[in-house]
PDB file of C-alpha atoms in Angstrom:
ATOM      1  CA  MET A   1       3.142 -18.953  -0.238  1.00 35.00           C
ATOM      2  CA  LEU A   2      -0.482 -19.418   0.768  1.00 36.00           C
ATOM      3  CA  THR A   3      -3.007 -21.161  -1.464  1.00 38.00           C
ATOM      4  CA  ARG A   4      -6.542 -19.858  -1.918  1.00 38.00           C
ATOM      5  CA  THR A   5      -7.900 -22.845   0.007  1.00 33.00           C
ATOM      6  CA  VAL A   6      -6.036 -21.793   3.113  1.00 33.00           C
ATOM      7  CA  ARG A   7      -6.915 -18.179   2.329  1.00 36.00           C
ATOM      8  CA  GLY A   8     -10.608 -19.099   2.441  1.00 38.00           C
ATOM      9  CA  VAL A   9     -10.199 -20.307   5.984  1.00 31.00           C
ATOM     10  CA  LEU A  10      -8.603 -16.986   6.921  1.00 30.00           C
ATOM     11  CA  ALA A  11     -11.449 -15.066   5.300  1.00 34.00           C
ATOM     12  CA  GLY A  12     -13.899 -16.767   7.593  1.00 34.00           C
ATOM     13  CA  MET A  13     -12.035 -15.301  10.548  1.00 28.00           C
ATOM     14  CA  VAL A  14     -12.461 -11.657   9.521  1.00 30.00           C
ATOM     15  CA  LEU A  15     -15.322 -10.968  11.921  1.00 28.00           C
ATOM     16  CA  SER A  16     -13.332 -12.275  14.854  1.00 29.00           C
ATOM     17  CA  LEU A  17     -10.076 -10.377  14.402  1.00 28.00           C
ATOM     18  CA  VAL A  18      -8.796 -11.118  17.871  1.00 29.00           C
ATOM     19  CA  VAL A  19      -8.092 -14.693  16.763  1.00 30.00           C
ATOM     20  CA  ALA A  20      -5.433 -13.569  14.290  1.00 40.00           C
ATOM     21  CA  VAL A  21      -4.974  -9.804  14.399  1.00 46.00           C
ATOM     22  CA  PRO A  22      -6.247  -7.575  17.218  1.00 47.00           C
ATOM     23  CA  SER A  23      -8.511  -4.706  16.234  1.00 49.00           C
ATOM     24  CA  ILE A  24      -7.119  -1.186  16.359  1.00 47.00           C
ATOM     25  CA  ALA A  25      -9.247  -0.379  19.375  1.00 48.00           C
ATOM     26  CA  ASP A  26      -7.730  -3.327  21.234  1.00 48.00           C
ATOM     27  CA  VAL A  27      -4.126  -2.303  20.645  1.00 46.00           C
ATOM     28  CA  THR A  28      -4.113   1.498  20.469  1.00 48.00           C
ATOM     29  CA  ALA A  29      -2.866   1.754  24.025  1.00 46.00           C
ATOM     30  CA  ALA A  30       0.139  -0.379  23.107  1.00 55.00           C
ATOM     31  CA  ALA A  31       1.435   2.234  20.639  1.00 62.00           C
ATOM     32  CA  GLN A  32       2.986   5.422  21.937  1.00 66.00           C
ATOM     33  CA  THR A  33       3.850   8.557  19.976  1.00 67.00           C
ATOM     34  CA  THR A  34       7.171   8.521  21.821  1.00 73.00           C
ATOM     35  CA  ASP A  35       8.093   5.406  19.820  1.00 89.00           C
ATOM     36  CA  LEU A  36       8.030   7.557  16.658  1.00 96.00           C
ATOM     37  CA  SER A  37      11.346   9.065  15.585  1.00 97.00           C
ATOM     38  CA  TRP A  38      12.281  11.517  12.832  1.00 97.00           C
ATOM     39  CA  HIS A  39      14.874  10.667  10.170  1.00 97.00           C
ATOM     40  CA  GLU A  40      16.014  12.065   6.847  1.00 97.00           C
ATOM     41  CA  TYR A  41      17.041  10.332   3.648  1.00 97.00           C
ATOM     42  CA  GLY A  42      18.761  11.850   0.606  1.00 94.00           C
ATOM     43  CA  SER A  43      20.264  15.258  -0.012  1.00 92.00           C
ATOM     44  CA  GLY A  44      19.366  18.535  -1.655  1.00 92.00           C
ATOM     45  CA  ALA A  45      15.991  18.780  -3.374  1.00 89.00           C
ATOM     46  CA  ALA A  46      15.647  14.979  -3.274  1.00 91.00           C
ATOM     47  CA  ALA A  47      15.920  14.817   0.539  1.00 95.00           C
ATOM     48  CA  ARG A  48      12.810  13.688   2.391  1.00 97.00           C
ATOM     49  CA  ARG A  49      12.127  13.314   6.090  1.00 98.00           C
ATOM     50  CA  TYR A  50      10.337  10.281   7.418  1.00 98.00           C
ATOM     51  CA  LEU A  51       8.810   9.064  10.633  1.00 98.00           C
ATOM     52  CA  LEU A  52       9.815   5.633  11.843  1.00 98.00           C
ATOM     53  CA  TYR A  53       7.651   3.684  14.248  1.00 98.00           C
ATOM     54  CA  ARG A  54       9.765   1.026  15.932  1.00 97.00           C
ATOM     55  CA  PRO A  55       8.063  -0.933  18.705  1.00 95.00           C
ATOM     56  CA  PRO A  56      10.176  -1.523  21.799  1.00 91.00           C
ATOM     57  CA  GLN A  57      12.242  -4.704  21.593  1.00 90.00           C
ATOM     58  CA  LEU A  58      11.612  -5.179  17.866  1.00 96.00           C
ATOM     59  CA  ALA A  59      13.339  -8.392  16.823  1.00 96.00           C
ATOM     60  CA  ALA A  60      15.824  -8.591  13.968  1.00 97.00           C
ATOM     61  CA  GLY A  61      14.280 -10.076  10.853  1.00 98.00           C
ATOM     62  CA  SER A  62      10.907  -8.430  11.469  1.00 98.00           C
ATOM     63  CA  PRO A  63       8.698  -7.116   8.624  1.00 98.00           C
ATOM     64  CA  VAL A  64       8.436  -3.464   7.592  1.00 98.00           C
ATOM     65  CA  VAL A  65       5.429  -1.543   6.271  1.00 98.00           C
ATOM     66  CA  MET A  66       5.833   1.729   4.387  1.00 98.00           C
ATOM     67  CA  TRP A  67       2.733   3.985   4.405  1.00 98.00           C
ATOM     68  CA  LEU A  68       2.384   6.919   1.981  1.00 98.00           C
ATOM     69  CA  HIS A  69       0.072   9.720   3.118  1.00 98.00           C
ATOM     70  CA  GLY A  70      -2.355  11.615   0.893  1.00 97.00           C
ATOM     71  CA  CYS A  71      -2.449  15.350   0.181  1.00 97.00           C
ATOM     72  CA  TRP A  72      -2.818  17.745   3.090  1.00 92.00           C
ATOM     73  CA  PHE A  73      -4.472  20.732   1.323  1.00 89.00           C
ATOM     74  CA  ARG A  74      -3.663  22.988   4.271  1.00 81.00           C
ATOM     75  CA  GLY A  75      -1.990  25.929   2.531  1.00 80.00           C
ATOM     76  CA  THR A  76       0.854  25.685   5.052  1.00 84.00           C
ATOM     77  CA  ASP A  77       3.294  22.919   5.828  1.00 86.00           C
ATOM     78  CA  PRO A  78       1.819  20.708   8.587  1.00 92.00           C
ATOM     79  CA  SER A  79       3.705  20.759  11.862  1.00 95.00           C
ATOM     80  CA  ASP A  80       5.669  17.763  13.075  1.00 96.00           C
ATOM     81  CA  ALA A  81       2.947  17.172  15.662  1.00 96.00           C
ATOM     82  CA  ASP A  82       0.301  17.129  12.908  1.00 96.00           C
ATOM     83  CA  ARG A  83       2.296  14.624  10.915  1.00 96.00           C
ATOM     84  CA  GLU A  84       2.827  12.426  13.958  1.00 97.00           C
ATOM     85  CA  ARG A  85      -0.917  12.438  14.725  1.00 96.00           C
ATOM     86  CA  ASP A  86      -1.662  11.568  11.110  1.00 97.00           C
ATOM     87  CA  ALA A  87       0.728   8.620  11.249  1.00 97.00           C
ATOM     88  CA  MET A  88      -0.814   7.330  14.462  1.00 97.00           C
ATOM     89  CA  ALA A  89      -4.335   7.708  13.019  1.00 97.00           C
ATOM     90  CA  THR A  90      -3.602   5.128  10.296  1.00 98.00           C
ATOM     91  CA  GLY A  91      -3.656   2.467  12.997  1.00 97.00           C
ATOM     92  CA  PHE A  92      -0.395   0.966  11.766  1.00 98.00           C
ATOM     93  CA  PRO A  93       1.685   1.927  14.837  1.00 97.00           C
ATOM     94  CA  ALA A  94      -0.902   0.319  17.123  1.00 96.00           C
ATOM     95  CA  LEU A  95      -0.909  -2.835  15.058  1.00 97.00           C
ATOM     96  CA  ALA A  96       2.878  -2.828  14.765  1.00 97.00           C
ATOM     97  CA  ALA A  97       3.189  -2.681  18.563  1.00 96.00           C
ATOM     98  CA  ALA A  98       0.976  -5.745  18.887  1.00 96.00           C
ATOM     99  CA  GLN A  99       2.313  -7.751  15.931  1.00 97.00           C
ATOM    100  CA  GLY A 100       6.010  -6.893  15.932  1.00 97.00           C
ATOM    101  CA  PHE A 101       6.824  -4.937  12.796  1.00 98.00           C
ATOM    102  CA  ALA A 102       8.148  -1.469  11.986  1.00 98.00           C
ATOM    103  CA  VAL A 103       6.416   1.275   9.998  1.00 98.00           C
ATOM    104  CA  VAL A 104       8.029   3.918   7.784  1.00 98.00           C
ATOM    105  CA  PHE A 105       6.014   7.108   7.127  1.00 98.00           C
ATOM    106  CA  PRO A 106       7.696   9.241   4.404  1.00 98.00           C
ATOM    107  CA  GLN A 107       6.728  12.913   4.509  1.00 98.00           C
ATOM    108  CA  GLN A 108       6.212  15.192   1.522  1.00 97.00           C
ATOM    109  CA  PRO A 109       7.179  18.837   2.219  1.00 95.00           C
ATOM    110  CA  ARG A 110       5.337  21.831   0.810  1.00 93.00           C
ATOM    111  CA  SER A 111       8.524  22.800  -1.022  1.00 93.00           C
ATOM    112  CA  ALA A 112       8.035  19.738  -3.255  1.00 94.00           C
ATOM    113  CA  ASN A 113       4.284  20.129  -3.785  1.00 94.00           C
ATOM    114  CA  SER A 114       2.033  23.011  -2.726  1.00 93.00           C
ATOM    115  CA  ASP A 115      -0.526  20.603  -1.240  1.00 95.00           C
ATOM    116  CA  GLU A 116       2.048  18.152   0.160  1.00 95.00           C
ATOM    117  CA  CYS A 117       0.925  15.537  -2.420  1.00 97.00           C
ATOM    118  CA  TRP A 118       3.289  12.919  -3.749  1.00 97.00           C
ATOM    119  CA  ASN A 119       4.087  13.783  -7.372  1.00 96.00           C
ATOM    120  CA  TRP A 120       2.902  10.428  -8.703  1.00 95.00           C
ATOM    121  CA  PHE A 121       1.766  12.042 -11.980  1.00 93.00           C
ATOM    122  CA  ASP A 122       5.178  13.488 -12.898  1.00 93.00           C
ATOM    123  CA  PRO A 123       7.286  11.224 -15.180  1.00 90.00           C
ATOM    124  CA  VAL A 124      10.473  12.919 -13.941  1.00 89.00           C
ATOM    125  CA  GLN A 125       9.636  11.933 -10.364  1.00 91.00           C
ATOM    126  CA  GLN A 126       8.852   8.388 -11.503  1.00 90.00           C
ATOM    127  CA  TRP A 127      11.996   7.526 -13.467  1.00 86.00           C
ATOM    128  CA  CYS A 128      14.716  10.086 -12.648  1.00 83.00           C
ATOM    129  CA  GLU A 129      17.535   8.827 -10.423  1.00 76.00           C
ATOM    130  CA  ARG A 130      16.850  11.727  -8.059  1.00 80.00           C
ATOM    131  CA  GLY A 131      13.075  11.573  -8.351  1.00 92.00           C
ATOM    132  CA  GLU A 132      10.645  10.793  -5.553  1.00 96.00           C
ATOM    133  CA  VAL A 133      10.320   7.145  -6.535  1.00 95.00           C
ATOM    134  CA  ALA A 134      14.070   6.638  -6.267  1.00 95.00           C
ATOM    135  CA  THR A 135      14.100   8.497  -2.939  1.00 96.00           C
ATOM    136  CA  LEU A 136      11.291   6.394  -1.482  1.00 97.00           C
ATOM    137  CA  ALA A 137      12.877   3.151  -2.659  1.00 97.00           C
ATOM    138  CA  GLY A 138      16.196   4.143  -1.130  1.00 97.00           C
ATOM    139  CA  MET A 139      14.505   5.298   2.071  1.00 98.00           C
ATOM    140  CA  VAL A 140      12.787   1.977   2.753  1.00 98.00           C
ATOM    141  CA  SER A 141      15.995   0.093   1.965  1.00 97.00           C
ATOM    142  CA  GLU A 142      17.879   2.274   4.460  1.00 97.00           C
ATOM    143  CA  ALA A 143      15.244   1.610   7.121  1.00 97.00           C
ATOM    144  CA  VAL A 144      15.371  -2.142   6.480  1.00 98.00           C
ATOM    145  CA  ASP A 145      19.158  -2.129   6.837  1.00 98.00           C
ATOM    146  CA  GLU A 146      19.157  -0.032  10.004  1.00 97.00           C
ATOM    147  CA  LEU A 147      16.443  -2.161  11.610  1.00 97.00           C
ATOM    148  CA  ARG A 148      18.053  -5.414  10.435  1.00 98.00           C
ATOM    149  CA  ALA A 149      14.579  -6.232   9.157  1.00 98.00           C
ATOM    150  CA  ASP A 150      13.605  -8.916   6.645  1.00 98.00           C
ATOM    151  CA  PRO A 151      14.067  -7.451   3.122  1.00 97.00           C
ATOM    152  CA  LYS A 152      11.692 -10.063   1.723  1.00 96.00           C
ATOM    153  CA  ARG A 153       8.842  -8.918   3.976  1.00 97.00           C
ATOM    154  CA  VAL A 154       8.583  -5.250   3.086  1.00 98.00           C
ATOM    155  CA  TYR A 155       5.040  -4.092   2.355  1.00 98.00           C
ATOM    156  CA  LEU A 156       3.864  -0.838   0.776  1.00 98.00           C
ATOM    157  CA  ALA A 157       0.518   0.934   1.114  1.00 98.00           C
ATOM    158  CA  GLY A 158      -0.963   4.413   0.815  1.00 98.00           C
ATOM    159  CA  HIS A 159      -4.113   6.452   0.364  1.00 98.00           C
ATOM    160  CA  SER A 160      -5.166   8.915  -2.368  1.00 97.00           C
ATOM    161  CA  ALA A 161      -1.983  10.508  -3.761  1.00 97.00           C
ATOM    162  CA  GLY A 162      -0.173   8.028  -1.512  1.00 98.00           C
ATOM    163  CA  GLY A 163      -2.164   5.196  -3.081  1.00 98.00           C
ATOM    164  CA  ALA A 164      -1.287   6.466  -6.550  1.00 96.00           C
ATOM    165  CA  MET A 165       2.394   6.674  -5.597  1.00 97.00           C
ATOM    166  CA  THR A 166       2.154   3.157  -4.149  1.00 97.00           C
ATOM    167  CA  ALA A 167       1.126   1.937  -7.609  1.00 96.00           C
ATOM    168  CA  VAL A 168       3.993   3.846  -9.231  1.00 96.00           C
ATOM    169  CA  LEU A 169       6.607   2.685  -6.734  1.00 96.00           C
ATOM    170  CA  GLY A 170       5.379  -0.909  -6.983  1.00 96.00           C
ATOM    171  CA  ALA A 171       5.524  -0.769 -10.776  1.00 95.00           C
ATOM    172  CA  VAL A 172       9.000   0.773 -10.948  1.00 95.00           C
ATOM    173  CA  HIS A 173      10.539  -1.260  -8.097  1.00 96.00           C
ATOM    174  CA  PRO A 174       8.467  -4.457  -7.749  1.00 96.00           C
ATOM    175  CA  GLU A 175      11.489  -6.302  -6.395  1.00 96.00           C
ATOM    176  CA  ARG A 176      11.515  -4.137  -3.252  1.00 96.00           C
ATOM    177  CA  PHE A 177       8.073  -5.178  -1.983  1.00 97.00           C
ATOM    178  CA  ALA A 178       6.218  -8.355  -1.065  1.00 97.00           C
ATOM    179  CA  ALA A 179       2.700  -6.893  -1.467  1.00 97.00           C
ATOM    180  CA  LEU A 180       0.908  -3.583  -2.059  1.00 98.00           C
ATOM    181  CA  GLY A 181      -2.166  -1.852  -0.628  1.00 98.00           C
ATOM    182  CA  ILE A 182      -3.648   0.852  -2.883  1.00 98.00           C
ATOM    183  CA  SER A 183      -6.430   2.944  -1.342  1.00 98.00           C
ATOM    184  CA  ALA A 184      -8.255   5.441  -3.599  1.00 97.00           C
ATOM    185  CA  GLY A 185      -5.298   5.567  -5.969  1.00 96.00           C
ATOM    186  CA  PHE A 186      -4.796   5.512  -9.723  1.00 95.00           C
ATOM    187  CA  PRO A 187      -3.103   3.214 -12.241  1.00 95.00           C
ATOM    188  CA  ALA A 188       0.661   3.517 -12.332  1.00 93.00           C
ATOM    189  CA  VAL A 189       2.764   5.633 -14.686  1.00 84.00           C
ATOM    190  CA  THR A 190       0.589   8.769 -14.605  1.00 82.00           C
ATOM    191  CA  GLY A 191      -2.528   6.626 -14.859  1.00 81.00           C
ATOM    192  CA  LEU A 192      -1.465   5.168 -18.220  1.00 86.00           C
ATOM    193  CA  ASP A 193      -0.703   1.587 -17.193  1.00 92.00           C
ATOM    194  CA  SER A 194      -4.309   0.392 -16.864  1.00 93.00           C
ATOM    195  CA  LEU A 195      -3.436  -2.696 -18.926  1.00 95.00           C
ATOM    196  CA  GLY A 196      -0.589  -3.589 -16.575  1.00 95.00           C
ATOM    197  CA  THR A 197       1.919  -3.923 -19.395  1.00 95.00           C
ATOM    198  CA  ILE A 198       4.519  -1.619 -17.844  1.00 94.00           C
ATOM    199  CA  ALA A 199       4.207  -3.105 -14.357  1.00 96.00           C
ATOM    200  CA  GLY A 200       4.162  -6.630 -15.789  1.00 96.00           C
ATOM    201  CA  SER A 201       7.230  -6.003 -17.947  1.00 96.00           C
ATOM    202  CA  ARG A 202       9.088  -4.528 -15.008  1.00 96.00           C
ATOM    203  CA  MET A 203       8.208  -7.529 -12.833  1.00 97.00           C
ATOM    204  CA  ILE A 204       9.540  -9.886 -15.512  1.00 97.00           C
ATOM    205  CA  GLU A 205      12.689  -7.777 -15.911  1.00 96.00           C
ATOM    206  CA  ARG A 206      13.316  -7.784 -12.151  1.00 95.00           C
ATOM    207  CA  GLY A 207      12.587 -11.501 -11.712  1.00 96.00           C
ATOM    208  CA  VAL A 208       9.403 -10.940  -9.661  1.00 96.00           C
ATOM    209  CA  ARG A 209       6.972 -13.787 -10.162  1.00 92.00           C
ATOM    210  CA  SER A 210       4.083 -12.304  -8.189  1.00 90.00           C
ATOM    211  CA  LEU A 211       3.186  -9.113  -6.355  1.00 96.00           C
ATOM    212  CA  PRO A 212      -0.147  -9.420  -4.487  1.00 97.00           C
ATOM    213  CA  VAL A 213      -2.192  -6.215  -4.370  1.00 98.00           C
ATOM    214  CA  THR A 214      -5.190  -5.044  -2.350  1.00 98.00           C
ATOM    215  CA  VAL A 215      -7.281  -2.241  -3.895  1.00 98.00           C
ATOM    216  CA  VAL A 216      -9.573  -0.182  -1.623  1.00 98.00           C
ATOM    217  CA  THR A 217     -12.542   1.651  -3.153  1.00 97.00           C
ATOM    218  CA  GLY A 218     -15.315   3.873  -1.821  1.00 98.00           C
ATOM    219  CA  SER A 219     -18.466   3.494  -3.904  1.00 98.00           C
ATOM    220  CA  ALA A 220     -19.203   7.213  -3.437  1.00 98.00           C
ATOM    221  CA  ASP A 221     -15.641   8.477  -3.940  1.00 98.00           C
ATOM    222  CA  PRO A 222     -15.757  11.576  -6.199  1.00 97.00           C
ATOM    223  CA  VAL A 223     -11.955  11.888  -6.454  1.00 96.00           C
ATOM    224  CA  SER A 224     -10.975   8.350  -7.404  1.00 96.00           C
ATOM    225  CA  PRO A 225     -14.332   6.852  -8.425  1.00 96.00           C
ATOM    226  CA  PRO A 226     -15.096   3.136  -8.630  1.00 96.00           C
ATOM    227  CA  TRP A 227     -14.442   2.908 -12.359  1.00 95.00           C
ATOM    228  CA  VAL A 228     -10.905   4.218 -11.809  1.00 95.00           C
ATOM    229  CA  GLN A 229     -10.379   1.719  -9.006  1.00 95.00           C
ATOM    230  CA  GLY A 230     -11.591  -0.995 -11.361  1.00 95.00           C
ATOM    231  CA  LEU A 231      -8.750   0.013 -13.702  1.00 95.00           C
ATOM    232  CA  VAL A 232      -6.278  -0.252 -10.817  1.00 97.00           C
ATOM    233  CA  ALA A 233      -7.473  -3.760  -9.942  1.00 97.00           C
ATOM    234  CA  GLY A 234      -7.346  -4.749 -13.619  1.00 96.00           C
ATOM    235  CA  GLU A 235      -3.851  -3.324 -14.004  1.00 96.00           C
ATOM    236  CA  TRP A 236      -2.444  -5.507 -11.258  1.00 97.00           C
ATOM    237  CA  ARG A 237      -4.371  -8.624 -12.325  1.00 97.00           C
ATOM    238  CA  SER A 238      -2.863  -8.322 -15.802  1.00 96.00           C
ATOM    239  CA  ALA A 239       0.596  -7.461 -14.459  1.00 97.00           C
ATOM    240  CA  GLY A 240       0.512 -10.484 -12.148  1.00 96.00           C
ATOM    241  CA  LEU A 241      -0.571 -12.813 -14.957  1.00 96.00           C
ATOM    242  CA  ALA A 242       2.220 -11.469 -17.185  1.00 96.00           C
ATOM    243  CA  ALA A 243       4.843 -11.942 -14.478  1.00 96.00           C
ATOM    244  CA  SER A 244       3.629 -15.454 -13.727  1.00 95.00           C
ATOM    245  CA  ALA A 245       3.706 -16.417 -17.421  1.00 95.00           C
ATOM    246  CA  GLY A 246       6.997 -14.638 -18.086  1.00 96.00           C
ATOM    247  CA  ARG A 247       5.544 -12.614 -20.975  1.00 96.00           C
ATOM    248  CA  VAL A 248       3.145  -9.732 -21.563  1.00 96.00           C
ATOM    249  CA  ASP A 249      -0.057 -10.655 -23.418  1.00 95.00           C
ATOM    250  CA  ILE A 250      -1.509  -7.337 -24.573  1.00 94.00           C
ATOM    251  CA  LEU A 251      -4.543  -8.890 -26.255  1.00 95.00           C
ATOM    252  CA  ALA A 252      -5.478 -10.750 -23.062  1.00 94.00           C
ATOM    253  CA  ALA A 253      -5.029  -7.562 -21.052  1.00 94.00           C
ATOM    254  CA  VAL A 254      -7.282  -5.613 -23.448  1.00 95.00           C
ATOM    255  CA  ALA A 255      -9.916  -8.354 -23.328  1.00 95.00           C
ATOM    256  CA  ALA A 256      -9.853  -8.344 -19.507  1.00 93.00           C
ATOM    257  CA  ALA A 257     -10.182  -4.543 -19.474  1.00 92.00           C
ATOM    258  CA  ILE A 258     -13.240  -4.708 -21.747  1.00 93.00           C
ATOM    259  CA  VAL A 259     -14.884  -7.616 -19.935  1.00 93.00           C
ATOM    260  CA  PRO A 260     -13.408  -7.915 -16.410  1.00 92.00           C
ATOM    261  CA  PRO A 261     -13.060 -11.516 -15.236  1.00 94.00           C
ATOM    262  CA  THR A 262     -15.333 -13.025 -12.620  1.00 96.00           C
ATOM    263  CA  PRO A 263     -13.765 -13.085  -9.141  1.00 97.00           C
ATOM    264  CA  ASP A 264     -12.628 -16.461  -7.864  1.00 97.00           C
ATOM    265  CA  SER A 265     -14.514 -15.768  -4.636  1.00 97.00           C
ATOM    266  CA  VAL A 266     -16.436 -12.927  -3.015  1.00 98.00           C
ATOM    267  CA  ASP A 267     -16.924 -12.058   0.663  1.00 97.00           C
ATOM    268  CA  THR A 268     -19.609  -9.628   1.819  1.00 97.00           C
ATOM    269  CA  TYR A 269     -19.925  -7.915   5.198  1.00 96.00           C
ATOM    270  CA  PRO A 270     -22.916  -5.866   6.375  1.00 96.00           C
ATOM    271  CA  ALA A 271     -22.735  -2.376   7.813  1.00 95.00           C
ATOM    272  CA  GLY A 272     -22.642  -2.104  11.584  1.00 89.00           C
ATOM    273  CA  ASP A 273     -20.753  -0.749  14.565  1.00 84.00           C
ATOM    274  CA  GLY A 274     -19.899   2.388  12.646  1.00 86.00           C
ATOM    275  CA  GLU A 275     -18.439   0.496   9.684  1.00 91.00           C
ATOM    276  CA  TYR A 276     -19.556   0.560   6.057  1.00 96.00           C
ATOM    277  CA  ALA A 277     -21.004  -2.450   4.304  1.00 97.00           C
ATOM    278  CA  ARG A 278     -18.294  -3.899   2.094  1.00 97.00           C
ATOM    279  CA  THR A 279     -17.625  -6.472  -0.592  1.00 98.00           C
ATOM    280  CA  VAL A 280     -14.269  -8.141  -1.164  1.00 98.00           C
ATOM    281  CA  SER A 281     -13.583  -9.734  -4.549  1.00 97.00           C
ATOM    282  CA  HIS A 282     -10.653 -12.163  -4.634  1.00 97.00           C
ATOM    283  CA  TYR A 283      -8.777 -12.825  -7.874  1.00 97.00           C
ATOM    284  CA  ASP A 284      -6.291 -15.690  -8.005  1.00 95.00           C
ATOM    285  CA  ILE A 285      -3.218 -15.759 -10.191  1.00 94.00           C
ATOM    286  CA  ASP A 286      -2.161 -19.326 -10.956  1.00 89.00           C
ATOM    287  CA  GLY A 287      -3.594 -20.561  -7.666  1.00 89.00           C
ATOM    288  CA  ARG A 288      -1.823 -17.910  -5.612  1.00 90.00           C
ATOM    289  CA  ILE A 289      -3.147 -14.775  -3.951  1.00 92.00           C
ATOM    290  CA  GLY A 290      -3.332 -12.133  -6.664  1.00 96.00           C
ATOM    291  CA  VAL A 291      -5.634  -9.140  -6.246  1.00 97.00           C
ATOM    292  CA  ASP A 292      -8.208  -8.384  -3.563  1.00 97.00           C
ATOM    293  CA  HIS A 293     -10.638  -5.583  -4.406  1.00 98.00           C
ATOM    294  CA  TRP A 294     -12.501  -4.050  -1.465  1.00 97.00           C
ATOM    295  CA  VAL A 295     -15.541  -1.884  -2.235  1.00 98.00           C
ATOM    296  CA  PHE A 296     -17.060   0.044   0.679  1.00 98.00           C
ATOM    297  CA  GLY A 297     -20.696   0.992   0.130  1.00 97.00           C
ATOM    298  CA  LYS A 298     -21.535   4.727   0.423  1.00 96.00           C
ATOM    299  CA  MET A 299     -17.943   5.585   1.394  1.00 98.00           C
ATOM    300  CA  GLY A 300     -16.353   8.716  -0.035  1.00 97.00           C
ATOM    301  CA  HIS A 301     -12.690   9.619  -0.419  1.00 97.00           C
ATOM    302  CA  GLU A 302     -11.433   8.240   2.862  1.00 96.00           C
ATOM    303  CA  TYR A 303      -9.310   5.477   4.308  1.00 97.00           C
ATOM    304  CA  PRO A 304     -11.362   3.287   6.712  1.00 96.00           C
ATOM    305  CA  ALA A 305      -8.489   2.558   9.082  1.00 97.00           C
ATOM    306  CA  ALA A 306     -10.435   0.568  11.661  1.00 95.00           C
ATOM    307  CA  THR A 307     -11.353  -2.022   9.023  1.00 96.00           C
ATOM    308  CA  MET A 308      -8.595  -1.799   6.454  1.00 97.00           C
ATOM    309  CA  THR A 309      -5.407  -1.569   8.513  1.00 98.00           C
ATOM    310  CA  PRO A 310      -5.939  -4.979  10.156  1.00 97.00           C
ATOM    311  CA  ALA A 311      -7.219  -6.326   6.814  1.00 97.00           C
ATOM    312  CA  LEU A 312      -4.126  -5.111   4.982  1.00 98.00           C
ATOM    313  CA  TRP A 313      -1.881  -6.702   7.574  1.00 98.00           C
ATOM    314  CA  ARG A 314      -3.712 -10.022   7.192  1.00 97.00           C
ATOM    315  CA  PHE A 315      -3.356  -9.734   3.426  1.00 97.00           C
ATOM    316  CA  PHE A 316       0.333  -8.911   3.680  1.00 97.00           C
ATOM    317  CA  THR A 317       1.146 -11.760   6.016  1.00 95.00           C
ATOM    318  CA  ALA A 318      -0.973 -14.228   4.046  1.00 94.00           C
ATOM    319  CA  SER A 319       0.871 -13.189   0.878  1.00 90.00           C
ATOM    320  CA  GLY A 320       4.163 -14.098   2.503  1.00 79.00           C
ATOM    321  CA  ALA A 321       7.603 -12.954   1.372  1.00 77.00           C
ATOM    322  CA  SER A 322       8.579 -11.415  -1.945  1.00 77.00           C
ATOM    323  CA  ARG A 323       9.303 -13.848  -4.755  1.00 67.00           C
TER     324      ARG A 323
END
């Protein structure tokens, strides 16, 4: 567990990533597409393929990141080569090669959704034993077992429909993950859990005391606009407070939704070197890392991999193991 005081020291290192985490440009050469392998989990309509990036000589007990892609909107099922390029473009394989962790990239087929989106909005897919949430949870557990990875250092992130499914999967199975990264997503449970009562109740039920979350927002995003991302950040602040207290306080959650709390600290970074200006609001939960909300100025519906992939990894590792 890392206190906010120590976290503040880490924040001051963001502009010199090579001290803690190499930039994507520094480590891209270390990751090779040949280190990606195809696998399949489940059977019948619930079966899903996934790409696994396993760096050479990965040690037992290493962490695992699961990344959920967004919609493809291609009209045809992307080829395996397209999906491999998309996985590499997230920057996670490059970072995994340098830092020593594995990455799981689940793949949604066109047979399950005409635009290859995760069906995060479908209650059947959320709660059914053969739904996508159950498949994804089982998939990452299988990968952890096969890799002999650390089950307490499994991290989940995604963008757009993948970000929305990250919220759903984290809410339904909070015990499976140590931290979440939600980029341009939506509140969990078909967007209905903006107060965090469902996620908070589930965390209490599963004995999860905290689940740190990073929310990534583009100020010019027309698909998942800033006000929606504010609901996502509020959802996980309230859920974390409920889990920490051991009870859901609906009135407090409503009050926080009406008048969002002041961040415990704020970091700002100017635009430059092809990157957007950005603001990071940090919200503590009982002195622990709770929710980080990144807002990228003038950014649309995109995932800024060069900035956010190293930032997510720092957030994940600072958050520690699941608890």
